[in-house]
Short mmCIF file of C-alpha atoms in Angstrom, two decimals:
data_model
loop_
_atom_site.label_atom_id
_atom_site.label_comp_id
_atom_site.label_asym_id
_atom_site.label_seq_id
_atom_site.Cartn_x
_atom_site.Cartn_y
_atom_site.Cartn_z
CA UNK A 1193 -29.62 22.22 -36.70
CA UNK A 1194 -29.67 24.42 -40.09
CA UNK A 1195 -27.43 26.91 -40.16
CA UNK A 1196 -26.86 29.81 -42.55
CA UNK A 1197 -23.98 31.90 -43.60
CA UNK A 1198 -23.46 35.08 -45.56
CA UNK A 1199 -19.19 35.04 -45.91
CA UNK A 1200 -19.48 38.86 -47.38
CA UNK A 1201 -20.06 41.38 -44.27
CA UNK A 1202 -19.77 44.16 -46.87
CA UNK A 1203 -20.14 44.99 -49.99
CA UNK A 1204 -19.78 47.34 -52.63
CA UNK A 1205 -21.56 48.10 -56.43
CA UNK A 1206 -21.58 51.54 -58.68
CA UNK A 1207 -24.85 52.47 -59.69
CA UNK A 1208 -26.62 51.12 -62.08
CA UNK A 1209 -24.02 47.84 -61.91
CA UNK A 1210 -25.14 44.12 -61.00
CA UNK A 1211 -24.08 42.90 -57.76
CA UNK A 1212 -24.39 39.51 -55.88
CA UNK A 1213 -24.49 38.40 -52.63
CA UNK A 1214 -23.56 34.98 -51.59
CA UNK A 1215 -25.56 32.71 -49.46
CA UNK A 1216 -25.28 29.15 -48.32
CA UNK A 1217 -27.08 26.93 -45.76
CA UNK A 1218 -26.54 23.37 -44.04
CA UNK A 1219 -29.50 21.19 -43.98
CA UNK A 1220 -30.66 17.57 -44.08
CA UNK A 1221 -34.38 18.42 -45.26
CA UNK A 1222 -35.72 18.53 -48.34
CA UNK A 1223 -38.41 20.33 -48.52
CA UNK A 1224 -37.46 23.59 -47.76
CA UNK A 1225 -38.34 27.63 -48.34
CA UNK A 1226 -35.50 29.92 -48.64
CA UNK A 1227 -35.51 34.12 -48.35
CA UNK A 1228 -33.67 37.32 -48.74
CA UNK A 1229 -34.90 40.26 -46.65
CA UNK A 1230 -33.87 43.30 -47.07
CA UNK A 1231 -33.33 45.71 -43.85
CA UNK A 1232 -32.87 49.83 -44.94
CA UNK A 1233 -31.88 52.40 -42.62
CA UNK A 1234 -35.10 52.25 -41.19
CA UNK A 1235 -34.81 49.10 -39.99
CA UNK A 1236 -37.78 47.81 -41.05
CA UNK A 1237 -37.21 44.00 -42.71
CA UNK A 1238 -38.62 43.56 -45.95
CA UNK A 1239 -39.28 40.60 -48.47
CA UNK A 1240 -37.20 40.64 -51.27
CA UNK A 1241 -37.47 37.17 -52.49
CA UNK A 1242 -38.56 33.69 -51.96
CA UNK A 1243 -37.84 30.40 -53.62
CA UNK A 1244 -38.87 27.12 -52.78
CA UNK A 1245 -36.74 23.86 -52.80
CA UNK A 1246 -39.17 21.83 -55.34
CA UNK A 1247 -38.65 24.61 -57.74
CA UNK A 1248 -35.62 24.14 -60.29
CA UNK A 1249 -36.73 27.97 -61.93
CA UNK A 1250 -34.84 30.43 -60.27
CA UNK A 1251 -37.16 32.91 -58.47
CA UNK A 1252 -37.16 36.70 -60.20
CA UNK A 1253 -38.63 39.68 -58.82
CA UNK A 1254 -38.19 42.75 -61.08
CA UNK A 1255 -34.45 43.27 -60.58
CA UNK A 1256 -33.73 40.94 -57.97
CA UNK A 1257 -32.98 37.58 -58.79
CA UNK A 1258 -31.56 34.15 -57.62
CA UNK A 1259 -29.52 31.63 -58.56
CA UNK A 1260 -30.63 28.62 -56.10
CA UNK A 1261 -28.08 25.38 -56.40
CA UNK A 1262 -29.81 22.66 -54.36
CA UNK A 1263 -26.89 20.61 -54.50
CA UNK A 1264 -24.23 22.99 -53.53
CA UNK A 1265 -26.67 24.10 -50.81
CA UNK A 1266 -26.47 27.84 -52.25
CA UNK A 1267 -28.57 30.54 -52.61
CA UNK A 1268 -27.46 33.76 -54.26
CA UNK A 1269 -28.76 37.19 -54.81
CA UNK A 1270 -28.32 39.03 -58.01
CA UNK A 1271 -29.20 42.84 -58.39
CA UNK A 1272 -29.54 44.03 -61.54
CA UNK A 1273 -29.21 48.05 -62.26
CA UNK A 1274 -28.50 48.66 -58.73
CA UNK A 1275 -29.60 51.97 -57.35
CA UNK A 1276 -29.42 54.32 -54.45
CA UNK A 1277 -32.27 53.29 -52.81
CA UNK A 1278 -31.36 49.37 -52.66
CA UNK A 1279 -28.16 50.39 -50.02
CA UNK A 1280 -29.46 47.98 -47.01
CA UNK A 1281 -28.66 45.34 -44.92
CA UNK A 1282 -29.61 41.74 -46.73
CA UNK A 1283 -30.39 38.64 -45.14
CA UNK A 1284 -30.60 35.33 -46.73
CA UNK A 1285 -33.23 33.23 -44.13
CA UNK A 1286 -33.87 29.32 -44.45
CA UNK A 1287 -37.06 28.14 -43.63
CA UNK A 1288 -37.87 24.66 -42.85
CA UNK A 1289 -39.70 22.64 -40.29
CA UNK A 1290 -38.90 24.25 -37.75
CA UNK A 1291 -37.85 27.95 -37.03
CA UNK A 1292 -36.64 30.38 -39.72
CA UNK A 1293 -33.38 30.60 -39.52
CA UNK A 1294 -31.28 34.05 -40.70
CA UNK A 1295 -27.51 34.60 -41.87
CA UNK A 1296 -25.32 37.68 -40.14
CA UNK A 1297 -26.05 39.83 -42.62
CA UNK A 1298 -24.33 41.62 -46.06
CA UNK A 1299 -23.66 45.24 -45.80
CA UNK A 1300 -24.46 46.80 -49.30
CA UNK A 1301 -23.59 50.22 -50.32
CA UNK A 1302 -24.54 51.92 -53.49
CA UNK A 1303 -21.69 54.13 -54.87
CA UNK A 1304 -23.24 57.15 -57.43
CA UNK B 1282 -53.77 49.46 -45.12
CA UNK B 1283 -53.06 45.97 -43.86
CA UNK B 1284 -49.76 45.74 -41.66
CA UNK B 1285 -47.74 45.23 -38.58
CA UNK B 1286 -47.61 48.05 -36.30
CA UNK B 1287 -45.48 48.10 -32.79
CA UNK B 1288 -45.13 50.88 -30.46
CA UNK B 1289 -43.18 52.41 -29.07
CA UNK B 1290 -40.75 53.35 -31.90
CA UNK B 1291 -37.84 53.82 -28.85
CA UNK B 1292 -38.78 52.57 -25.46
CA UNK B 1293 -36.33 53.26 -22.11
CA UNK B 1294 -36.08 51.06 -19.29
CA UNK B 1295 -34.93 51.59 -15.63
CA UNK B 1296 -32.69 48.81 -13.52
CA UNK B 1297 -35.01 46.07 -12.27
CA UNK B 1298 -38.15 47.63 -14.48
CA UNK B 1299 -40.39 45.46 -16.54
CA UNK B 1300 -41.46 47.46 -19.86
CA UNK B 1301 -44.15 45.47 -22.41
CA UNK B 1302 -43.55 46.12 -26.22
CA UNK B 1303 -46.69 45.81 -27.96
CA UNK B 1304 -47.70 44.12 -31.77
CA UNK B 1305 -50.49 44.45 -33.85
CA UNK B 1306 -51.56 42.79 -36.94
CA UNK B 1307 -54.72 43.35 -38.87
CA UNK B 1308 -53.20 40.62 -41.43
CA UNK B 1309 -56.00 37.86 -40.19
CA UNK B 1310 -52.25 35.82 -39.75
CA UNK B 1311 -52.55 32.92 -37.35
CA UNK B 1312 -48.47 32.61 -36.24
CA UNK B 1313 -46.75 35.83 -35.11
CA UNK B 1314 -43.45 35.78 -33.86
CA UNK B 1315 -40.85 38.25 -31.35
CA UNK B 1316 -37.31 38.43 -32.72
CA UNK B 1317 -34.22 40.08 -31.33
CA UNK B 1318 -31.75 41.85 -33.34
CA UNK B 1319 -27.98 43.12 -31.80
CA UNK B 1320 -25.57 45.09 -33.59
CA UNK B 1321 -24.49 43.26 -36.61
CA UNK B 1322 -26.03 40.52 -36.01
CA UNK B 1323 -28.44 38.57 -37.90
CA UNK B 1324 -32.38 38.04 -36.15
CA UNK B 1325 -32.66 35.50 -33.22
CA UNK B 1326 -36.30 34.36 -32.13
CA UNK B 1327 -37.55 35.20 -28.61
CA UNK B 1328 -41.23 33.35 -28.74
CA UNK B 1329 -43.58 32.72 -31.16
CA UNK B 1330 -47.66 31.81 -31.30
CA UNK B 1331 -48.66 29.70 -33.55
CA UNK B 1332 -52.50 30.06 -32.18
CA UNK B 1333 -54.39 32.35 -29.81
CA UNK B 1334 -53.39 31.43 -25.99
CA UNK B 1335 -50.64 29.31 -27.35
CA UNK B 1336 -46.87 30.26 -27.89
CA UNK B 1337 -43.65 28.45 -27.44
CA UNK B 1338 -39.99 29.65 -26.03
CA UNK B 1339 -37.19 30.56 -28.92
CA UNK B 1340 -33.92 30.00 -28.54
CA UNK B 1341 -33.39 33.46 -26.47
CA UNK B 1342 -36.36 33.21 -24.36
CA UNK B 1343 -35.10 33.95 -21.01
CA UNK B 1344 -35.76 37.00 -18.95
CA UNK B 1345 -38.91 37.54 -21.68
CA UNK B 1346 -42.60 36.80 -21.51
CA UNK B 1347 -45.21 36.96 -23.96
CA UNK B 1348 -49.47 36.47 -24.58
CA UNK B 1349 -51.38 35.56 -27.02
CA UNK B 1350 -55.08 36.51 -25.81
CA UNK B 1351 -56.23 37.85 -28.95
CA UNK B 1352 -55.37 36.78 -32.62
CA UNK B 1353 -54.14 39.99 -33.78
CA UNK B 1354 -51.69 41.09 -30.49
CA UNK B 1355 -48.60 39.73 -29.43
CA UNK B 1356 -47.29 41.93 -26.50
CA UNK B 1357 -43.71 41.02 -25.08
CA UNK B 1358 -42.58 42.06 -21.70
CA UNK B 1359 -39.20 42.05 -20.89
CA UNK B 1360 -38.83 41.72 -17.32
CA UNK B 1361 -35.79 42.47 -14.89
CA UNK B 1362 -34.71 38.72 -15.52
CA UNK B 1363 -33.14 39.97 -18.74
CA UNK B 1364 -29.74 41.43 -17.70
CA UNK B 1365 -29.35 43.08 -21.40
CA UNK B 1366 -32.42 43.77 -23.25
CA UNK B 1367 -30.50 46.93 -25.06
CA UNK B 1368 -31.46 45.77 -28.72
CA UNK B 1369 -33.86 45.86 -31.53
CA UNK B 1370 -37.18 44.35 -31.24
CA UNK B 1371 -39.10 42.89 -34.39
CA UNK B 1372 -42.11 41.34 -34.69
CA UNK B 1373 -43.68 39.24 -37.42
CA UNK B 1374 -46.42 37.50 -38.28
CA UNK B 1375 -47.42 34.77 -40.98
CA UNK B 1376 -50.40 32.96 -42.66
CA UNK B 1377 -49.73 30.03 -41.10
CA UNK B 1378 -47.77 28.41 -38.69
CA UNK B 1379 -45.19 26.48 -41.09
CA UNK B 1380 -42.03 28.32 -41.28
CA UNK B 1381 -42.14 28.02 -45.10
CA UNK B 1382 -44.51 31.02 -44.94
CA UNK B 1383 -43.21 34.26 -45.48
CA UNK B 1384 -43.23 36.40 -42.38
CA UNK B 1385 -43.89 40.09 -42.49
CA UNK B 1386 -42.50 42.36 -40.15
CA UNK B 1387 -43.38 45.38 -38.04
CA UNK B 1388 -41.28 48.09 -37.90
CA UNK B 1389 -39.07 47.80 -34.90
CA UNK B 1390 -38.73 48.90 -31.10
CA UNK B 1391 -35.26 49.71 -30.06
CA UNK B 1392 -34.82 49.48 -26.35
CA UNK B 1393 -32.49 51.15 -24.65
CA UNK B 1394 -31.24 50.85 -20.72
CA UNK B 1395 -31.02 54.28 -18.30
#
């Protein structure tokens, strides 16, 4: 069965500082999507990010990027110019043939 | 505006009560999904419905039930079976049934006990 693992429960980035969050996965597939989702206060999970296995470019959305090792079986979030209003839970997800598949969680807080 | 909604926002439940959590979509998605979500804990899936009148069990599926009578609702009733349904309720739906597709998500149901 995949699994997924997030080894940072918190962490912690000033203000306008880049911050990443580690991610890595166990799998014997190959073709593969992977996710980060973010979940704010309100609870509410929302898309952040996708990449998908067959891709060697690293996904970017705006300030939120990846850096996907296929190898290594990694799959890292980098947020650039962090601000206030990205403090939320993130989870990395794996999704393959069968069920997605979410980490515990990362804790981030935004220090002003 | 095109979403997931689910009602109620905080829902209370009596000993030996069954209490339905309901699910919308007006995505036109074909797979919706029921997660469950504990205190620092990452998402764990309940049921999910690939098709109208078709759904499968999750890996938490006991002491839940589900339908799927209409493509856009995905109601979840969590009967007396469950001995500790105090948690956070998501749903989700996708395009498609492959779990390569992203999956959107409603906004939540927390679930308390009296």
């Amino acid at each position: 069965a995949q699994t997924v693992t997030q080894s940072q429960p918190e962490m912690s980035v000033q203000e306008a500082e880049t911050v990443t969050l580690s991610c890595t996965y166990d799998t014997s597939e190959s073709d593969y999507y992977l996710f980060w989702y973010k979940q704010p206060p309100s609870r509410q999970m929302i898309l952040v990010i996708r990449q998908e296995a067959y891709k060697q470019q690293n996904a970017t959305e705006n300030r939120f990027s990846v850096n996907f090792q296929k190898a290594a079986k990694s799959f890292s979030l980098k947020i650039s110019d962090s601000q206030l209003g990205d403090a939320a839970m993130y989870f990395c997800a794996y999704g393959g043939a069968q069920k997605l598949v979410f980490g515990q969680g990362t804790r981030l807080t935004i220090n002003p | 505006d095109g979403g997931i909604t689910q009602s109620p926002k905080y829902l209370f439940r009596k000993e030996g009560q069954n209490v339905t959590l309901s699910c919308e979509q007006n995505l036109n998605h074909d797979a919706m999904y029921w997660y469950r979500q504990d205190p620092g804990q990452g998402l764990r899936l309940i049921y999910y419905s690939q098709i109208v009148n078709d759904f499968q069990k999750g890996d938490i599926a006991e002491g839940y039930s589900v339908s799927r009578e209409k493509k856009e609702s995905f109601p979840l009733t969590v009967t007396s079976a469950q001995k500790n349904p105090t948690a956070f309720y998501l749903c989700a739906s996708s395009m498609g049934a492959l779990n390569q597709e992203t999956q959107y998500f409603g906004p939540g149901t927390r679930l308390l006990v009296l």
